[in-house]
Amino acid sequence: MTVVTRPPRDRHGFRIAIICALPREADAVIALFDHHWEDTDEVYSKAPGDPNAYTTGVIGAHNVVVAHMPHMGKVSAAGVAMGLRTSFPSIELALVVGICGGIPMDPNRQRDIFLGDVVLSQAVVEYDFGRQYPSGFEPKHAQTEGAGGGVPPLSIQSILRKLETDHHHQRLEEEASTWLQTLQHRPKYQYPGGESDRLFQPSYLHRHRDPSTCSECSDENVCADAIRASCSELGCDEHNLARRKRTVTCSETPEGSDRAKTGPSLVIHLGRMGSGSTVMKSGKHRDELAQREGIIGLEMEGAGVCSFFPSLVIKGVCDYADSHKNKLW
């Protein structure tokens, strides 16, 4: 792999931007830098009035700039994108990288989605943009799927089509798995273990079961205390777990590494990404939304970036967007 060894002359030399909402997301990206320009005499300032903070460096053959978001959400992402476009006017592609909630089944390739899988967006759907009528909510997608919106330009669409072929999709997953194993040699990035990947039936809520313990929890409602509690504390019944088994086998792991820690081979899913301002914590509403919009992941930043740059959302599945979600993954 060719690695850039000379710093760009100025901020115009950066073509790739990576936008992260959380420090932990940015940490994983920066850990894979081949070179940090902050470690040299090259210091790239920013345009007057730009409030963003940046990290510059090299990944392979590309000079990249990481934009650190002050807050989560598409409004914050739009503000960061605006400042990024001012300070780095030659950006040709913005990658929104981080974590997302996963839809348990990818209808495009007819395979389950598990925690730790990666969703790569073919389009971004702003699912909470629309009109509220007495009869219900009517989504409107024109703003996200028009020119400059949630569908990337033809050049990127062609690459995504290429990645849908079995040959290139397999190569992408193999190469990504190699870099994932590089990260997992660091204590901060250990595989949590397949036993902690637990998907409950959509109708089974994460709530108190005993009415004498809580008067708020019911088959339709979850109280604030239950949300903060773990499944073991609430006694969530494992008989309500969805029975699934990953069919992808473990790849060869580096010599001396622990296969249980590196986990199964990385799986990448290409599909429509849902982007909204609401944190989804309902399996029932998750599945209804997925069926209506044809999405395979839920996140909160992509819709704020895609109006400013040709962009892709690349996010790892850390929960199933239901009431049982936690921060382990």
CSV table of C-alpha atoms in Angstrom, one decimal:
chain,number,residue,atom,x,y,z
A,1,MET,CA,0.0,0.0,0.0
A,2,THR,CA,1.3,3.4,-1.0
A,3,VAL,CA,1.5,5.8,1.9
A,4,VAL,CA,1.7,9.6,1.6
A,5,THR,CA,5.0,10.8,3.0
A,6,ARG,CA,4.9,14.5,2.0
A,7,PRO,CA,2.5,16.9,3.8
A,8,PRO,CA,0.1,18.9,1.6
A,9,ARG,CA,1.2,22.5,0.9
A,10,ASP,CA,-1.9,23.9,2.5
A,11,ARG,CA,-5.5,23.1,3.5
A,12,HIS,CA,-6.4,22.7,-0.2
A,13,GLY,CA,-4.4,19.5,-0.3
A,14,PHE,CA,-7.0,17.6,1.7
A,15,ARG,CA,-9.6,15.8,-0.3
A,16,ILE,CA,-11.1,13.3,2.2
A,17,ALA,CA,-12.9,14.3,5.5
A,18,ILE,CA,-14.0,12.0,8.2
A,19,ILE,CA,-16.7,13.3,10.6
A,20,CYS,CA,-17.1,11.7,14.0
A,21,ALA,CA,-19.7,12.5,16.7
A,22,LEU,CA,-18.0,10.9,19.6
A,23,PRO,CA,-14.4,10.9,20.9
A,24,ARG,CA,-14.4,7.1,20.9
A,25,GLU,CA,-15.3,7.0,17.3
A,26,ALA,CA,-12.6,9.5,16.4
A,27,ASP,CA,-10.1,7.5,18.5
A,28,ALA,CA,-10.6,4.4,16.3
A,29,VAL,CA,-10.1,6.4,13.1
A,30,ILE,CA,-7.0,8.2,14.3
A,31,ALA,CA,-5.5,4.9,15.6
A,32,LEU,CA,-5.3,3.7,12.0
A,33,PHE,CA,-3.5,6.8,10.7
A,34,ASP,CA,-0.2,5.9,8.9
A,35,HIS,CA,1.1,9.4,9.7
A,36,HIS,CA,0.1,12.4,11.8
A,37,TRP,CA,0.8,15.8,10.4
A,38,GLU,CA,0.5,17.3,13.9
A,39,ASP,CA,3.7,15.4,14.7
A,40,THR,CA,5.6,17.5,12.1
A,41,ASP,CA,6.2,21.2,11.6
A,42,GLU,CA,3.2,21.4,9.3
A,43,VAL,CA,0.3,23.0,11.2
A,44,TYR,CA,-2.9,23.6,9.2
A,45,SER,CA,-4.9,26.4,10.6
A,46,LYS,CA,-8.5,26.9,9.9
A,47,ALA,CA,-10.6,29.7,8.3
A,48,PRO,CA,-11.6,32.7,10.5
A,49,GLY,CA,-14.9,32.0,12.3
A,50,ASP,CA,-14.7,28.2,11.9
A,51,PRO,CA,-15.4,26.8,15.4
A,52,ASN,CA,-14.4,23.2,14.5
A,53,ALA,CA,-11.5,21.2,15.9
A,54,TYR,CA,-9.6,19.0,13.4
A,55,THR,CA,-7.0,16.2,13.4
A,56,THR,CA,-4.9,15.9,10.2
A,57,GLY,CA,-3.0,12.9,8.9
A,58,VAL,CA,-2.6,10.1,6.4
A,59,ILE,CA,-4.5,6.9,5.7
A,60,GLY,CA,-2.8,5.0,2.8
A,61,ALA,CA,-2.6,7.3,-0.2
A,62,HIS,CA,-4.9,10.0,1.2
A,63,ASN,CA,-4.4,13.0,3.3
A,64,VAL,CA,-7.4,13.1,5.6
A,65,VAL,CA,-8.9,15.5,8.0
A,66,VAL,CA,-11.0,14.3,11.0
A,67,ALA,CA,-13.6,16.8,12.1
A,68,HIS,CA,-14.6,16.4,15.8
A,69,MET,CA,-18.3,17.2,16.4
A,70,PRO,CA,-19.1,19.1,19.7
A,71,HIS,CA,-22.5,17.3,20.0
A,72,MET,CA,-24.4,14.4,18.5
A,73,GLY,CA,-27.2,14.9,16.0
A,74,LYS,CA,-27.8,16.1,12.4
A,75,VAL,CA,-28.0,19.8,13.5
A,76,SER,CA,-24.5,19.7,15.0
A,77,ALA,CA,-23.3,17.7,12.0
A,78,ALA,CA,-24.6,20.3,9.6
A,79,GLY,CA,-22.8,23.0,11.5
A,80,VAL,CA,-19.5,21.0,11.5
A,81,ALA,CA,-19.9,20.4,7.7
A,82,MET,CA,-20.4,24.1,7.1
A,83,GLY,CA,-17.2,25.0,8.9
A,84,LEU,CA,-15.3,22.1,7.3
A,85,ARG,CA,-16.3,23.4,3.8
A,86,THR,CA,-14.9,26.8,4.7
A,87,SER,CA,-11.6,25.7,6.1
A,88,PHE,CA,-11.0,22.8,3.7
A,89,PRO,CA,-12.6,23.9,0.4
A,90,SER,CA,-11.2,21.0,-1.7
A,91,ILE,CA,-13.0,18.2,0.2
A,92,GLU,CA,-14.4,15.7,-2.4
A,93,LEU,CA,-15.8,13.1,-0.1
A,94,ALA,CA,-17.0,13.2,3.5
A,95,LEU,CA,-17.2,10.0,5.5
A,96,VAL,CA,-19.5,10.0,8.5
A,97,VAL,CA,-17.9,7.3,10.7
A,98,GLY,CA,-19.1,5.9,14.0
A,99,ILE,CA,-21.8,3.7,15.6
A,100,CYS,CA,-25.4,3.0,14.7
A,101,GLY,CA,-28.4,0.9,15.7
A,102,GLY,CA,-28.9,-2.1,13.4
A,103,ILE,CA,-32.0,-3.6,11.8
A,104,PRO,CA,-31.7,-7.3,12.7
A,105,MET,CA,-32.3,-8.5,9.1
A,106,ASP,CA,-30.7,-7.1,5.9
A,107,PRO,CA,-33.4,-7.6,3.2
A,108,ASN,CA,-31.0,-6.8,0.4
A,109,ARG,CA,-28.7,-9.8,0.9
A,110,GLN,CA,-31.1,-11.9,3.0
A,111,ARG,CA,-28.8,-12.2,6.0
A,112,ASP,CA,-29.0,-11.3,9.6
A,113,ILE,CA,-27.2,-8.2,11.0
A,114,PHE,CA,-25.3,-8.8,14.2
A,115,LEU,CA,-23.6,-6.5,16.7
A,116,GLY,CA,-20.2,-5.5,15.4
A,117,ASP,CA,-21.2,-5.6,11.7
A,118,VAL,CA,-20.7,-2.5,9.6
A,119,VAL,CA,-23.4,-0.7,7.6
A,120,LEU,CA,-22.2,1.3,4.5
A,121,SER,CA,-24.8,3.7,3.2
A,122,GLN,CA,-26.1,3.5,-0.4
A,123,ALA,CA,-28.5,6.4,0.5
A,124,VAL,CA,-29.4,8.4,3.5
A,125,VAL,CA,-33.1,8.6,4.5
A,126,GLU,CA,-34.1,11.4,6.8
A,127,TYR,CA,-37.0,9.5,8.2
A,128,ASP,CA,-38.4,12.0,10.6
A,129,PHE,CA,-38.7,14.8,8.0
A,130,GLY,CA,-42.2,15.3,6.8
A,131,ARG,CA,-45.7,16.3,7.8
A,132,GLN,CA,-47.8,15.3,10.8
A,133,TYR,CA,-51.5,14.8,10.1
A,134,PRO,CA,-54.3,13.8,12.4
A,135,SER,CA,-54.2,10.4,10.7
A,136,GLY,CA,-50.5,10.0,11.2
A,137,PHE,CA,-47.0,11.0,10.1
A,138,GLU,CA,-46.2,11.3,6.4
A,139,PRO,CA,-42.5,11.3,5.6
A,140,LYS,CA,-41.0,13.5,2.9
A,141,HIS,CA,-37.8,12.4,1.3
A,142,ALA,CA,-37.2,15.0,-1.4
A,143,GLN,CA,-34.7,16.9,0.7
A,144,THR,CA,-32.5,13.9,1.3
A,145,GLU,CA,-32.7,12.1,-1.9
A,146,GLY,CA,-32.4,14.9,-4.4
A,147,ALA,CA,-29.2,16.4,-5.9
A,148,GLY,CA,-26.7,17.0,-3.2
A,149,GLY,CA,-28.8,15.1,-0.8
A,150,GLY,CA,-28.8,11.5,0.6
A,151,VAL,CA,-27.9,9.7,-2.6
A,152,PRO,CA,-24.2,10.0,-3.5
A,153,PRO,CA,-23.0,11.2,-6.9
A,154,LEU,CA,-22.7,8.8,-9.8
A,155,SER,CA,-19.0,8.2,-9.4
A,156,ILE,CA,-19.6,6.9,-5.8
A,157,GLN,CA,-22.7,5.0,-6.8
A,158,SER,CA,-20.6,3.1,-9.3
A,159,ILE,CA,-18.1,2.1,-6.6
A,160,LEU,CA,-21.0,1.0,-4.4
A,161,ARG,CA,-22.3,-1.1,-7.3
A,162,LYS,CA,-18.9,-2.6,-7.7
A,163,LEU,CA,-18.9,-3.5,-4.0
A,164,GLU,CA,-22.1,-5.4,-4.4
A,165,THR,CA,-20.4,-8.0,-6.5
A,166,ASP,CA,-19.4,-11.1,-4.6
A,167,HIS,CA,-15.7,-10.8,-5.5
A,168,HIS,CA,-15.3,-7.2,-4.4
A,169,HIS,CA,-17.6,-7.4,-1.4
A,170,GLN,CA,-15.5,-10.3,-0.1
A,171,ARG,CA,-12.3,-8.4,-0.7
A,172,LEU,CA,-13.6,-5.4,1.2
A,173,GLU,CA,-14.6,-7.5,4.2
A,174,GLU,CA,-11.3,-9.3,4.2
A,175,GLU,CA,-9.3,-6.1,4.1
A,176,ALA,CA,-11.5,-4.5,6.7
A,177,SER,CA,-11.1,-7.5,9.0
A,178,THR,CA,-7.3,-7.1,8.8
A,179,TRP,CA,-7.5,-3.5,10.1
A,180,LEU,CA,-10.0,-4.5,12.7
A,181,GLN,CA,-7.6,-7.1,14.1
A,182,THR,CA,-5.0,-4.4,14.2
A,183,LEU,CA,-7.2,-2.3,16.4
A,184,GLN,CA,-8.1,-5.3,18.6
A,185,HIS,CA,-4.5,-5.7,19.6
A,186,ARG,CA,-5.2,-2.6,21.7
A,187,PRO,CA,-6.9,-3.2,25.1
A,188,LYS,CA,-9.5,-0.5,24.4
A,189,TYR,CA,-10.9,-2.4,21.4
A,190,GLN,CA,-11.4,-6.0,22.6
A,191,TYR,CA,-14.3,-8.0,21.1
A,192,PRO,CA,-17.1,-8.1,23.7
A,193,GLY,CA,-18.0,-11.8,22.9
A,194,GLY,CA,-20.8,-13.4,21.1
A,195,GLU,CA,-22.7,-14.3,24.3
A,196,SER,CA,-23.3,-10.5,24.8
A,197,ASP,CA,-25.0,-10.2,21.4
A,198,ARG,CA,-28.6,-10.5,22.6
A,199,LEU,CA,-31.6,-9.7,20.4
A,200,PHE,CA,-35.0,-9.9,22.1
A,201,GLN,CA,-38.3,-10.2,20.3
A,202,PRO,CA,-39.6,-6.8,19.2
A,203,SER,CA,-42.7,-7.0,21.5
A,204,TYR,CA,-40.7,-8.0,24.6
A,205,LEU,CA,-39.9,-4.7,26.5
A,206,HIS,CA,-37.1,-4.0,28.9
A,207,ARG,CA,-39.2,-3.3,31.9
A,208,HIS,CA,-40.1,-4.2,35.5
A,209,ARG,CA,-42.2,-7.4,35.5
A,210,ASP,CA,-43.7,-7.1,39.0
A,211,PRO,CA,-46.5,-4.5,39.3
A,212,SER,CA,-45.7,-4.2,43.0
A,213,THR,CA,-42.2,-3.0,42.1
A,214,CYS,CA,-43.3,-0.4,39.5
A,215,SER,CA,-46.7,1.1,38.7
A,216,GLU,CA,-45.4,2.7,35.4
A,217,CYS,CA,-44.1,-0.2,33.5
A,218,SER,CA,-46.6,-2.2,31.4
A,219,ASP,CA,-46.8,-4.0,28.1
A,220,GLU,CA,-46.8,-0.6,26.4
A,221,ASN,CA,-44.5,1.5,28.6
A,222,VAL,CA,-41.0,1.5,30.2
A,223,CYS,CA,-40.2,3.7,33.2
A,224,ALA,CA,-37.0,5.7,33.5
A,225,ASP,CA,-35.6,3.5,36.2
A,226,ALA,CA,-36.0,0.4,33.9
A,227,ILE,CA,-34.2,2.1,31.1
A,228,ARG,CA,-31.1,2.6,33.3
A,229,ALA,CA,-31.2,-0.9,34.6
A,230,SER,CA,-29.5,-3.9,33.0
A,231,CYS,CA,-31.3,-7.0,31.7
A,232,SER,CA,-30.0,-9.1,34.5
A,233,GLU,CA,-31.3,-6.6,37.1
A,234,LEU,CA,-34.7,-6.6,35.5
A,235,GLY,CA,-34.7,-10.3,34.9
A,236,CYS,CA,-35.4,-10.2,31.2
A,237,ASP,CA,-36.4,-13.7,30.2
A,238,GLU,CA,-34.0,-15.3,27.8
A,239,HIS,CA,-36.9,-17.4,26.4
A,240,ASN,CA,-37.8,-14.2,24.5
A,241,LEU,CA,-34.4,-14.0,22.8
A,242,ALA,CA,-34.4,-14.4,19.0
A,243,ARG,CA,-32.6,-17.6,18.1
A,244,ARG,CA,-30.0,-16.7,15.4
A,245,LYS,CA,-26.6,-18.0,14.4
A,246,ARG,CA,-24.0,-16.3,12.4
A,247,THR,CA,-23.1,-18.4,9.4
A,248,VAL,CA,-19.8,-16.6,8.7
A,249,THR,CA,-16.8,-18.5,10.1
A,250,CYS,CA,-13.8,-17.0,11.8
A,251,SER,CA,-11.0,-15.9,9.5
A,252,GLU,CA,-7.4,-16.8,10.3
A,253,THR,CA,-6.2,-14.6,13.2
A,254,PRO,CA,-2.7,-13.2,13.6
A,255,GLU,CA,-0.1,-15.5,15.2
A,256,GLY,CA,-0.4,-15.4,18.9
A,257,SER,CA,-3.8,-13.7,19.0
A,258,ASP,CA,-6.8,-15.0,20.8
A,259,ARG,CA,-9.6,-16.0,18.4
A,260,ALA,CA,-12.3,-15.5,21.1
A,261,LYS,CA,-11.2,-11.9,21.4
A,262,THR,CA,-11.0,-11.1,17.7
A,263,GLY,CA,-14.4,-12.6,17.1
A,264,PRO,CA,-16.0,-13.8,13.9
A,265,SER,CA,-15.2,-12.3,10.5
A,266,LEU,CA,-16.4,-8.8,9.9
A,267,VAL,CA,-19.5,-8.5,7.8
A,268,ILE,CA,-20.3,-5.3,5.9
A,269,HIS,CA,-23.9,-4.6,4.7
A,270,LEU,CA,-24.7,-2.1,1.9
A,271,GLY,CA,-28.1,-0.4,2.1
A,272,ARG,CA,-30.2,2.6,3.0
A,273,MET,CA,-29.3,4.3,6.3
A,274,GLY,CA,-32.0,6.0,8.3
A,275,SER,CA,-30.9,9.4,9.8
A,276,GLY,CA,-33.0,11.3,12.4
A,277,SER,CA,-33.0,13.4,15.5
A,278,THR,CA,-34.5,10.7,17.7
A,279,VAL,CA,-32.7,7.9,19.6
A,280,MET,CA,-34.6,4.8,18.7
A,281,LYS,CA,-35.3,2.5,21.7
A,282,SER,CA,-38.3,0.5,20.5
A,283,GLY,CA,-38.1,-2.8,18.6
A,284,LYS,CA,-41.6,-2.5,17.4
A,285,HIS,CA,-41.1,1.0,15.9
A,286,ARG,CA,-37.7,0.0,14.6
A,287,ASP,CA,-39.2,-2.8,12.5
A,288,GLU,CA,-42.1,-0.6,11.3
A,289,LEU,CA,-39.7,2.1,10.2
A,290,ALA,CA,-37.4,-0.4,8.5
A,291,GLN,CA,-40.2,-1.9,6.6
A,292,ARG,CA,-41.6,1.4,5.5
A,293,GLU,CA,-38.3,3.0,4.5
A,294,GLY,CA,-36.2,-0.1,3.5
A,295,ILE,CA,-33.4,0.9,5.8
A,296,ILE,CA,-30.9,-1.4,7.6
A,297,GLY,CA,-29.4,1.0,10.1
A,298,LEU,CA,-30.3,4.0,12.3
A,299,GLU,CA,-28.0,7.0,13.1
A,300,MET,CA,-28.2,10.7,13.8
A,301,GLU,CA,-25.6,12.6,11.8
A,302,GLY,CA,-25.6,11.6,8.1
A,303,ALA,CA,-28.5,13.8,7.1
A,304,GLY,CA,-26.7,16.9,8.4
A,305,VAL,CA,-23.6,16.2,6.2
A,306,CYS,CA,-25.0,15.0,2.9
A,307,SER,CA,-26.3,18.4,1.8
A,308,PHE,CA,-22.8,19.9,2.0
A,309,PHE,CA,-20.6,17.1,0.5
A,310,PRO,CA,-20.8,14.0,-1.5
A,311,SER,CA,-20.8,11.6,1.5
A,312,LEU,CA,-21.1,8.1,2.8
A,313,VAL,CA,-22.2,6.9,6.2
A,314,ILE,CA,-20.0,4.1,7.6
A,315,LYS,CA,-21.1,2.9,11.0
A,316,GLY,CA,-20.6,-0.1,13.2
A,317,VAL,CA,-23.7,-1.7,14.7
A,318,CYS,CA,-23.5,-1.3,18.5
A,319,ASP,CA,-27.2,-2.1,19.5
A,320,TYR,CA,-30.5,-3.2,18.0
A,321,ALA,CA,-32.3,0.1,18.6
A,322,ASP,CA,-34.7,-1.5,21.1
A,323,SER,CA,-35.4,-0.9,24.8
A,324,HIS,CA,-32.7,-3.5,25.8
A,325,LYS,CA,-29.9,-1.4,24.2
A,326,ASN,CA,-26.9,-0.7,26.3
A,327,LYS,CA,-23.4,0.7,25.8
A,328,LEU,CA,-21.4,-2.5,26.0
A,329,TRP,CA,-20.7,-2.7,22.2
